[in-house]
Amino acid sequence: MASTTTASSLQINNDLAHKNLDDDGREKRTGTWLTASAHIITAVIGSGVLSLAWAIAQLGWIAGPAVLMTFSCITYFTSTLLADAYRAPDPVSGKRNYTYMDVVRASLGGRKVQLCGIAQYVNLVGITIGYTITASISIVAVKKSNCFHDHGHGADCKPSNYPYMILFAVIEILLSQIPNFHKLSWLSILAAVMSFTYSLIGLGLSIAKAVGDGHDAKTTLTGAEVGPLLSSSEKVWKTFQAVGDIAFAYAFSTVLIEIQDTLKSYPPENKMMKRASLIGVSTTTLFYMLCGLTGYAAFGNDAPGNFLTGFGFYEPFWLIDFANICIAIHLIGAYQVFCQPIFRFVEKKCQEKWPECKFIMADHTINVPFCGEYYFNMFRLVWRTTYVMITALIAMIFPFFNSFLGLIGAGSFYPLTVYFPIEMYIARVKIPKFSFMWVSLKILSWTCLVVSLVAAIGSVQGLVTDLKKYQPFKTE
């Protein structure tokens, strides 16, 4: 009788354990298309949405919206191809692949796996450094806004970025202790709300300026005009740069597989991810269109690089302050979306190499008031804290890192957003060489390669210009 009771208890415990595990024995995922959409919006709508007015100003009323829509369609199309590659060989019942590298390994293999890893992780590191800089610029913009309000628009208001980079790093050290992507949904939702908020503020201010009295900003069908202040070569150069900026503004493929790996197994992950991609890309395109076009209407061909941190607006100063605080909060969340794959990659490699090391493997339970149990790991604390500190230090040494970021983005946009999704689709579906579909996909791939090369050259030029006037740790 006792043995029967024991067997029943064991069966119940096994059933409970299975209920908390996925089909591959890992922790059961709870993500939905809604949380995935929030991750995508957090990753895609950065503070760059406010610089699209400048990009439209270089392209004009015709090419600007056309380029935006083109890259919107390209990004959504390739994201659906990538979503189907998450499980292999069958997109619904095949074996799960947890990272972008795993997906490439399952579909293509060979040296392409290493190429994918280099492109993805170098890009992710660059983005986290760039976000450290951008977040500090937004907080500094709050200080400047208050200074201009108190002392006039011509006042010499130039606070240092460095204290705010340190503050940003401290916040990220705390948030980096969130164990994995699965526990990050609340932060992504908050960040997505912030991105909507500051985008709407920028949109509202642009509309008010465009329809206000005395508005005389000049706009044209072809954008900034060649003249005394703009040579023909500069016009072409800025046009290419604007196209590159728009292309990279849509890229979220670096974290797409990691986002998809948070989704519940039913409905099938690829269907939910496609739905999330459609919502994310559509929402992003709507905001890009509204902010870019209304910003261009407000400022014309002289649109600033960013009309919130670059002071396209000065009043109402409290609203500018609030918008820039929203940008900083959004970037705090976006930093985590992009650094979690790096954390996971390094921690997994270390666990595989030193499975007996207690420092790496041992988890300790801590009761956090109002939050329940938290699983604390010493290696995670030390490694993630070190990573955040290093990215903050690089951001402080090279505060013009956006030029580096543009170069990194140029090098990763083509392979991660276009090349690998298309090549994996061709291999998986076995599309015949030189068939109509094969030629069409190759033309799309080669065209995007040209865009990436042009943008890379533009980033190198910007980098050279920055280095000429570079002085480390100089406070303005």
Coordinates of C-alpha atoms in Angstrom, one line a residue:
M1 CA 0.0 0.0 0.0
A2 CA 2.8 2.4 0.9
S3 CA 4.7 1.6 -2.3
T4 CA 1.5 2.4 -4.3
T5 CA 1.2 5.7 -2.5
T6 CA 4.9 6.5 -3.2
A7 CA 4.5 5.6 -6.8
S8 CA 1.5 7.8 -7.1
S9 CA 3.4 10.7 -5.5
L10 CA 6.3 10.3 -7.9
Q11 CA 3.9 10.2 -10.8
I12 CA 2.2 13.5 -9.6
N13 CA 5.6 15.1 -9.2
N14 CA 6.7 14.0 -12.7
D15 CA 3.5 15.4 -14.1
L16 CA 4.0 18.7 -12.4
A17 CA 7.6 18.8 -13.6
H18 CA 6.5 18.2 -17.2
K19 CA 4.0 20.9 -16.9
N20 CA 6.8 23.4 -16.1
L21 CA 9.0 22.1 -18.9
D22 CA 8.9 22.5 -22.7
D23 CA 9.2 19.7 -25.3
D24 CA 13.0 19.9 -25.1
G25 CA 13.2 19.7 -21.3
R26 CA 13.9 23.4 -20.8
E27 CA 11.9 25.9 -18.7
K28 CA 8.4 26.4 -20.2
R29 CA 8.1 29.6 -22.2
T30 CA 5.2 32.0 -21.6
G31 CA 5.7 34.6 -24.2
T32 CA 2.9 35.7 -26.5
W33 CA 2.7 37.7 -29.8
L34 CA 2.0 40.8 -27.5
T35 CA 5.2 40.5 -25.5
A36 CA 7.2 39.7 -28.8
S37 CA 5.7 42.8 -30.4
A38 CA 6.8 44.8 -27.4
H39 CA 10.4 43.4 -27.7
I40 CA 10.4 44.3 -31.4
I41 CA 9.1 47.8 -30.9
T42 CA 11.6 48.4 -28.1
A43 CA 14.4 47.2 -30.4
V44 CA 13.4 49.1 -33.5
I45 CA 11.9 52.4 -32.4
G46 CA 15.0 54.0 -30.9
S47 CA 15.5 57.7 -30.5
G48 CA 16.5 57.6 -34.1
V49 CA 12.8 58.0 -35.0
L50 CA 13.3 61.7 -34.1
S51 CA 16.2 62.0 -36.6
L52 CA 14.1 60.8 -39.6
A53 CA 13.1 64.3 -40.4
W54 CA 16.7 64.9 -41.4
A55 CA 16.7 61.8 -43.6
I56 CA 13.5 62.9 -45.3
A57 CA 15.0 66.3 -45.8
Q58 CA 17.8 64.8 -47.8
L59 CA 15.5 62.7 -49.9
G60 CA 12.4 64.9 -50.3
W61 CA 8.6 64.3 -50.4
I62 CA 8.8 61.5 -53.1
A63 CA 11.9 59.4 -52.4
G64 CA 11.6 59.8 -48.6
P65 CA 8.3 58.0 -48.0
A66 CA 9.2 55.5 -50.9
V67 CA 12.4 54.5 -49.2
L68 CA 10.7 54.1 -45.8
M69 CA 8.0 51.9 -47.3
T70 CA 10.6 49.9 -49.3
F71 CA 12.7 49.0 -46.2
S72 CA 9.6 48.3 -44.2
C73 CA 8.5 45.7 -46.7
I74 CA 12.0 44.2 -47.0
T75 CA 12.4 43.9 -43.2
Y76 CA 9.0 42.3 -42.7
F77 CA 9.6 39.9 -45.6
T78 CA 13.0 38.7 -44.4
S79 CA 11.7 38.5 -40.8
T80 CA 9.0 36.0 -41.9
L81 CA 11.7 33.9 -43.6
L82 CA 13.8 34.0 -40.4
A83 CA 10.8 33.1 -38.3
D84 CA 10.3 29.9 -40.3
A85 CA 13.9 28.9 -39.7
Y86 CA 13.6 28.8 -35.9
R87 CA 12.7 25.1 -36.0
A88 CA 14.4 22.8 -38.4
P89 CA 13.8 21.0 -40.6
D90 CA 10.1 21.6 -40.2
P91 CA 9.1 25.1 -39.1
V92 CA 6.4 23.8 -36.8
S93 CA 7.5 20.4 -35.4
G94 CA 11.3 20.5 -36.0
K95 CA 14.0 20.9 -33.4
R96 CA 14.2 24.3 -31.7
N97 CA 17.2 26.5 -32.4
Y98 CA 17.8 29.0 -29.5
T99 CA 20.1 31.6 -31.2
Y100 CA 20.7 33.1 -34.6
M101 CA 23.9 31.0 -34.8
D102 CA 22.0 27.8 -34.1
V103 CA 19.6 28.6 -36.9
V104 CA 22.4 29.2 -39.4
R105 CA 24.2 26.1 -38.2
A106 CA 21.0 24.0 -38.8
S107 CA 20.2 25.4 -42.2
L108 CA 23.6 26.3 -43.8
G109 CA 26.5 25.2 -41.6
G110 CA 30.2 25.6 -42.3
R111 CA 32.0 28.9 -42.0
K112 CA 28.7 30.8 -42.3
V113 CA 28.0 30.0 -38.7
Q114 CA 31.2 31.9 -37.6
L115 CA 30.4 34.8 -40.0
C116 CA 26.9 35.0 -38.4
G117 CA 28.3 35.1 -34.9
I118 CA 30.8 37.8 -35.7
A119 CA 28.2 40.0 -37.4
Q120 CA 25.6 39.5 -34.7
Y121 CA 27.7 39.9 -31.5
V122 CA 29.9 42.7 -32.7
N123 CA 26.7 44.6 -33.7
L124 CA 25.1 43.9 -30.3
V125 CA 28.1 45.2 -28.4
G126 CA 28.2 48.3 -30.6
I127 CA 24.5 49.0 -30.0
T128 CA 24.9 48.8 -26.2
I129 CA 27.8 51.2 -26.4
G130 CA 25.8 53.5 -28.7
Y131 CA 22.8 53.4 -26.3
T132 CA 25.0 54.5 -23.4
I133 CA 26.0 57.6 -25.3
T134 CA 22.5 58.3 -26.7
A135 CA 20.8 58.0 -23.2
S136 CA 23.3 60.4 -21.7
I137 CA 22.7 62.9 -24.5
S138 CA 19.0 62.8 -23.7
I139 CA 19.5 63.5 -20.0
V140 CA 22.0 66.3 -20.9
A141 CA 19.3 67.7 -23.2
V142 CA 17.0 68.0 -20.1
K143 CA 19.8 70.1 -18.4
K144 CA 20.2 72.2 -21.5
S145 CA 16.5 72.7 -21.9
N146 CA 16.2 74.1 -18.4
C147 CA 19.3 76.2 -18.9
F148 CA 17.9 77.7 -22.2
H149 CA 14.6 78.4 -20.5
D150 CA 16.3 80.2 -17.6
H151 CA 19.0 82.1 -19.5
G152 CA 17.8 82.4 -23.0
H153 CA 18.3 80.4 -26.2
G154 CA 21.7 82.0 -26.8
A155 CA 23.1 80.9 -23.5
D156 CA 26.3 78.8 -23.2
C157 CA 24.7 75.7 -21.9
K158 CA 27.1 72.7 -22.2
P159 CA 26.9 70.3 -19.3
S160 CA 29.1 67.1 -19.4
N161 CA 27.7 63.8 -20.6
Y162 CA 30.1 61.7 -18.4
P163 CA 28.2 61.8 -15.1
Y164 CA 25.0 60.6 -16.9
M165 CA 26.9 57.8 -18.7
I166 CA 28.0 56.6 -15.2
L167 CA 24.4 56.8 -13.9
F168 CA 23.1 54.9 -16.9
A169 CA 25.8 52.2 -16.3
V170 CA 24.7 51.8 -12.6
I171 CA 21.1 51.3 -13.7
E172 CA 22.1 48.8 -16.3
I173 CA 24.3 46.8 -13.8
L174 CA 21.1 46.3 -11.7
L175 CA 18.9 45.4 -14.6
S176 CA 21.5 43.1 -16.1
Q177 CA 20.9 40.8 -13.2
I178 CA 17.5 39.9 -14.8
P179 CA 18.3 36.2 -15.6
N180 CA 17.2 36.0 -19.2
F181 CA 15.0 37.2 -22.0
H182 CA 12.0 35.3 -20.5
K183 CA 12.0 37.6 -17.5
L184 CA 12.3 40.8 -19.6
S185 CA 8.8 41.3 -20.9
W186 CA 7.7 43.9 -18.3
L187 CA 10.8 46.1 -19.1
S188 CA 10.2 45.8 -22.9
I189 CA 6.5 46.8 -22.5
L190 CA 7.5 49.9 -20.4
A191 CA 10.2 50.8 -23.0
A192 CA 7.7 50.4 -25.8
V193 CA 5.3 52.7 -24.0
M194 CA 8.1 55.3 -23.6
S195 CA 8.9 55.1 -27.3
F196 CA 5.3 55.8 -28.2
T197 CA 5.2 58.7 -25.7
Y198 CA 8.2 60.6 -27.0
S199 CA 7.4 59.9 -30.6
L200 CA 3.9 61.3 -30.1
I201 CA 5.4 64.4 -28.3
G202 CA 7.8 64.9 -31.3
L203 CA 4.9 64.5 -33.7
G204 CA 2.7 66.9 -31.8
L205 CA 5.4 69.6 -31.6
S206 CA 6.1 69.2 -35.3
I207 CA 2.5 69.6 -36.3
A208 CA 2.2 72.7 -34.0
K209 CA 5.3 74.2 -35.6
A210 CA 4.2 73.3 -39.2
V211 CA 0.8 75.0 -38.8
G212 CA 1.9 77.8 -36.5
D213 CA 2.1 81.5 -37.4
G214 CA 5.2 82.6 -39.2
H215 CA 6.1 79.1 -40.4
D216 CA 8.4 79.5 -43.5
A217 CA 10.4 76.2 -43.6
K218 CA 11.1 75.3 -47.3
T219 CA 10.4 71.8 -48.5
T220 CA 10.9 70.3 -51.9
L221 CA 10.0 67.2 -53.9
T222 CA 13.7 66.2 -54.0
G223 CA 14.9 67.4 -50.6
A224 CA 17.8 69.7 -49.8
E225 CA 18.7 71.6 -52.9
V226 CA 22.2 72.0 -54.4
G227 CA 23.4 75.6 -54.0
P228 CA 26.0 77.7 -52.2
L229 CA 25.7 75.7 -49.0
L230 CA 25.4 72.3 -50.6
S231 CA 27.5 70.9 -53.5
S232 CA 26.3 68.2 -55.9
S233 CA 28.7 65.7 -54.4
E234 CA 27.5 66.5 -50.9
K235 CA 23.9 66.1 -52.0
V236 CA 24.6 62.6 -53.4
W237 CA 26.6 61.7 -50.3
K238 CA 23.9 62.8 -47.9
T239 CA 21.2 61.0 -49.9
F240 CA 23.1 57.7 -49.6
Q241 CA 23.6 58.4 -45.9
A242 CA 19.9 59.0 -45.5
V243 CA 19.0 55.7 -47.3
G244 CA 21.5 53.9 -45.0
D245 CA 20.1 55.5 -41.9
I246 CA 16.5 54.4 -42.8
A247 CA 17.6 50.8 -43.7
F248 CA 19.4 50.4 -40.4
A249 CA 16.5 52.0 -38.4
Y250 CA 14.4 48.9 -39.2
A251 CA 16.9 46.2 -38.4
F252 CA 15.9 43.9 -35.5
S253 CA 17.1 40.6 -37.0
T254 CA 20.0 40.6 -34.5
V255 CA 17.6 39.6 -31.7
L256 CA 14.7 38.1 -33.7
I257 CA 15.5 34.5 -32.9
E258 CA 16.1 35.3 -29.2
I259 CA 12.7 37.0 -29.1
Q260 CA 11.1 34.1 -30.9
D261 CA 12.6 31.7 -28.3
T262 CA 10.5 33.4 -25.6
L263 CA 7.2 32.4 -27.3
K264 CA 5.0 29.6 -26.1
S265 CA 5.2 26.4 -28.2
Y266 CA 1.5 26.7 -29.1
P267 CA 0.2 28.3 -31.3
P268 CA 3.3 27.5 -33.4
E269 CA 6.2 30.0 -32.7
N270 CA 6.6 30.9 -36.3
K271 CA 3.0 32.0 -36.7
M272 CA 3.1 34.1 -33.5
M273 CA 6.4 35.6 -34.6
K274 CA 5.1 36.6 -38.0
R275 CA 2.1 38.2 -36.3
A276 CA 4.4 40.0 -33.9
S277 CA 6.7 41.1 -36.8
L278 CA 3.8 42.5 -38.7
I279 CA 2.5 44.4 -35.7
G280 CA 6.0 45.6 -34.8
V281 CA 7.1 46.7 -38.3
S282 CA 3.7 48.2 -39.1
T283 CA 3.7 50.2 -35.9
T284 CA 7.3 51.3 -36.5
T285 CA 6.5 52.4 -40.1
L286 CA 3.5 54.4 -39.0
F287 CA 5.5 56.3 -36.4
Y288 CA 8.5 56.7 -38.8
M289 CA 6.2 58.1 -41.5
L290 CA 4.4 60.5 -39.1
C291 CA 7.5 61.7 -37.3
G292 CA 9.6 61.9 -40.4
L293 CA 7.1 63.7 -42.7
T294 CA 5.7 66.1 -40.1
G295 CA 9.2 66.8 -38.9
Y296 CA 10.2 67.7 -42.4
A297 CA 7.1 69.8 -42.9
A298 CA 8.0 71.7 -39.7
F299 CA 11.8 72.3 -40.3
G300 CA 12.1 71.9 -44.1
N301 CA 15.4 71.2 -45.7
D302 CA 17.2 72.5 -42.6
A303 CA 15.8 69.8 -40.3
P304 CA 18.2 69.1 -37.4
G305 CA 19.6 65.6 -36.7
N306 CA 17.3 65.1 -33.8
F307 CA 14.7 67.7 -33.0
L308 CA 14.4 66.9 -29.3
T309 CA 18.0 66.5 -28.3
G310 CA 19.3 68.8 -31.0
F311 CA 16.8 71.6 -30.0
G312 CA 14.6 72.0 -33.0
F313 CA 12.2 73.0 -30.2
Y314 CA 12.9 75.0 -27.1
E315 CA 9.3 75.4 -25.7
P316 CA 7.4 74.2 -23.8
F317 CA 10.6 73.3 -22.0
W318 CA 8.8 71.0 -19.5
L319 CA 7.4 68.9 -22.4
I320 CA 10.9 68.7 -24.0
D321 CA 12.2 67.5 -20.6
F322 CA 9.6 64.9 -20.3
A323 CA 10.2 63.6 -23.9
N324 CA 13.9 63.3 -23.3
I325 CA 13.3 61.4 -20.0
C326 CA 11.1 59.0 -21.9
I327 CA 13.9 58.5 -24.5
A328 CA 16.3 57.7 -21.6
I329 CA 13.9 55.2 -20.0
H330 CA 13.3 53.6 -23.4
L331 CA 17.0 53.2 -24.0
I332 CA 17.5 51.6 -20.6
G333 CA 15.1 48.9 -21.6
A334 CA 16.4 48.6 -25.2
Y335 CA 19.9 48.1 -23.8
Q336 CA 18.7 45.0 -22.1
V337 CA 17.0 43.7 -25.2
F338 CA 20.3 43.9 -27.1
C339 CA 22.7 42.7 -24.3
Q340 CA 20.7 39.7 -23.1
P341 CA 21.8 37.5 -26.2
I342 CA 25.5 38.5 -25.4
F343 CA 25.0 37.4 -21.7
R344 CA 23.4 34.2 -22.7
F345 CA 26.1 33.3 -25.3
V346 CA 29.0 33.9 -22.9
E347 CA 27.3 32.1 -19.9
K348 CA 26.4 29.1 -22.0
K349 CA 29.9 28.7 -23.3
C350 CA 31.4 29.0 -19.8
Q351 CA 28.9 26.5 -18.4
E352 CA 29.8 24.0 -21.2
K353 CA 33.5 24.4 -20.6
W354 CA 33.6 24.4 -16.8
P355 CA 30.5 22.3 -15.8
E356 CA 32.0 21.5 -12.4
C357 CA 32.9 25.0 -11.4
K358 CA 30.6 26.1 -8.5
F359 CA 31.3 29.8 -9.2
I360 CA 29.8 29.5 -12.6
M361 CA 27.1 26.9 -12.0
A362 CA 25.8 27.4 -8.5
D363 CA 22.6 29.4 -8.0
H364 CA 21.7 30.9 -4.6
T365 CA 18.1 31.7 -3.6
I366 CA 17.4 35.1 -2.2
N367 CA 14.0 36.3 -0.9
V368 CA 13.4 39.7 -2.3
P369 CA 10.6 41.7 -0.5
F370 CA 7.5 42.0 -2.5
C371 CA 9.1 40.1 -5.4
G372 CA 9.5 36.6 -4.1
E373 CA 12.5 34.4 -4.7
Y374 CA 15.4 35.5 -6.8
Y375 CA 18.0 33.0 -8.1
F376 CA 21.4 34.7 -7.6
N377 CA 24.5 33.6 -9.4
M378 CA 28.0 35.0 -8.6
F379 CA 29.4 34.5 -12.1
R380 CA 26.4 36.3 -13.6
L381 CA 26.9 39.2 -11.2
V382 CA 30.6 39.5 -11.9
W383 CA 30.5 39.0 -15.7
R384 CA 27.5 41.1 -16.4
T385 CA 28.7 44.0 -14.2
T386 CA 32.1 43.9 -15.9
Y387 CA 30.5 44.0 -19.3
V388 CA 28.4 47.0 -18.5
M389 CA 31.4 48.8 -17.0
I390 CA 33.5 48.1 -20.1
T391 CA 30.8 49.4 -22.5
A392 CA 30.4 52.5 -20.4
L393 CA 34.1 53.1 -20.3
I394 CA 34.4 52.8 -24.1
A395 CA 31.4 55.2 -24.5
M396 CA 33.2 57.7 -22.3
I397 CA 36.5 57.4 -24.2
F398 CA 34.9 57.5 -27.6
P399 CA 31.8 59.7 -27.2
F400 CA 31.5 59.9 -31.0
F401 CA 30.9 56.2 -31.1
N402 CA 27.8 56.6 -33.3
S403 CA 30.2 56.7 -36.3
F404 CA 31.6 53.4 -35.2
L405 CA 28.0 52.2 -34.7
G406 CA 27.1 53.2 -38.2
L407 CA 30.0 51.2 -39.5
I408 CA 29.1 48.2 -37.4
G409 CA 25.5 48.5 -38.5
A410 CA 26.5 48.6 -42.2
G411 CA 28.5 45.5 -41.7
S412 CA 25.7 43.6 -40.0
F413 CA 22.5 44.8 -41.7
Y414 CA 23.2 42.9 -45.0
P415 CA 24.3 39.5 -43.5
L416 CA 21.8 39.4 -40.6
T417 CA 18.7 41.1 -42.0
V418 CA 18.9 40.1 -45.7
Y419 CA 21.6 37.5 -46.7
F420 CA 21.1 34.8 -44.1
P421 CA 17.3 34.8 -44.1
I422 CA 17.3 34.5 -47.9
E423 CA 20.0 31.9 -48.2
M424 CA 18.4 29.8 -45.5
Y425 CA 15.0 30.0 -47.3
I426 CA 16.6 29.0 -50.6
A427 CA 18.3 26.0 -48.9
R428 CA 15.3 24.9 -46.9
V429 CA 12.8 25.1 -49.7
K430 CA 15.4 23.9 -52.3
I431 CA 14.6 26.6 -54.8
P432 CA 16.2 25.7 -58.2
K433 CA 19.2 27.7 -59.2
F434 CA 18.4 30.4 -61.8
S435 CA 14.6 30.0 -61.4
F436 CA 12.5 33.1 -61.3
M437 CA 12.2 33.0 -57.5
W438 CA 16.0 32.3 -57.1
V439 CA 16.9 35.3 -59.3
S440 CA 14.4 37.6 -57.6
L441 CA 15.8 36.8 -54.1
K442 CA 19.4 37.2 -55.3
I443 CA 18.6 40.6 -56.8
L444 CA 17.0 41.7 -53.5
S445 CA 20.1 40.5 -51.7
W446 CA 22.6 42.2 -54.0
T447 CA 20.7 45.5 -53.9
C448 CA 20.8 45.5 -50.1
L449 CA 24.5 44.7 -50.2
V450 CA 25.1 47.9 -52.3
V451 CA 23.1 49.9 -49.7
S452 CA 25.2 48.5 -46.9
L453 CA 28.5 49.3 -48.7
V454 CA 27.5 52.8 -49.4
A455 CA 26.4 53.4 -45.8
A456 CA 29.7 51.8 -44.6
I457 CA 31.7 54.3 -46.7
G458 CA 29.6 57.1 -45.3
S459 CA 30.3 55.9 -41.7
V460 CA 34.1 55.8 -42.4
Q461 CA 34.0 59.4 -43.6
G462 CA 32.1 60.4 -40.5
L463 CA 34.6 58.5 -38.3
V464 CA 37.6 60.2 -40.0
T465 CA 36.0 63.6 -39.4
D466 CA 35.3 62.8 -35.7
L467 CA 38.9 61.6 -35.1
K468 CA 40.3 64.9 -36.5
K469 CA 38.7 66.9 -33.6
Y470 CA 38.9 64.1 -31.0
Q471 CA 40.0 64.9 -27.5
P472 CA 39.4 62.2 -24.9
F473 CA 37.3 63.0 -21.8
K474 CA 36.9 66.6 -22.9
T475 CA 33.9 68.3 -21.3
E476 CA 32.0 70.8 -23.3

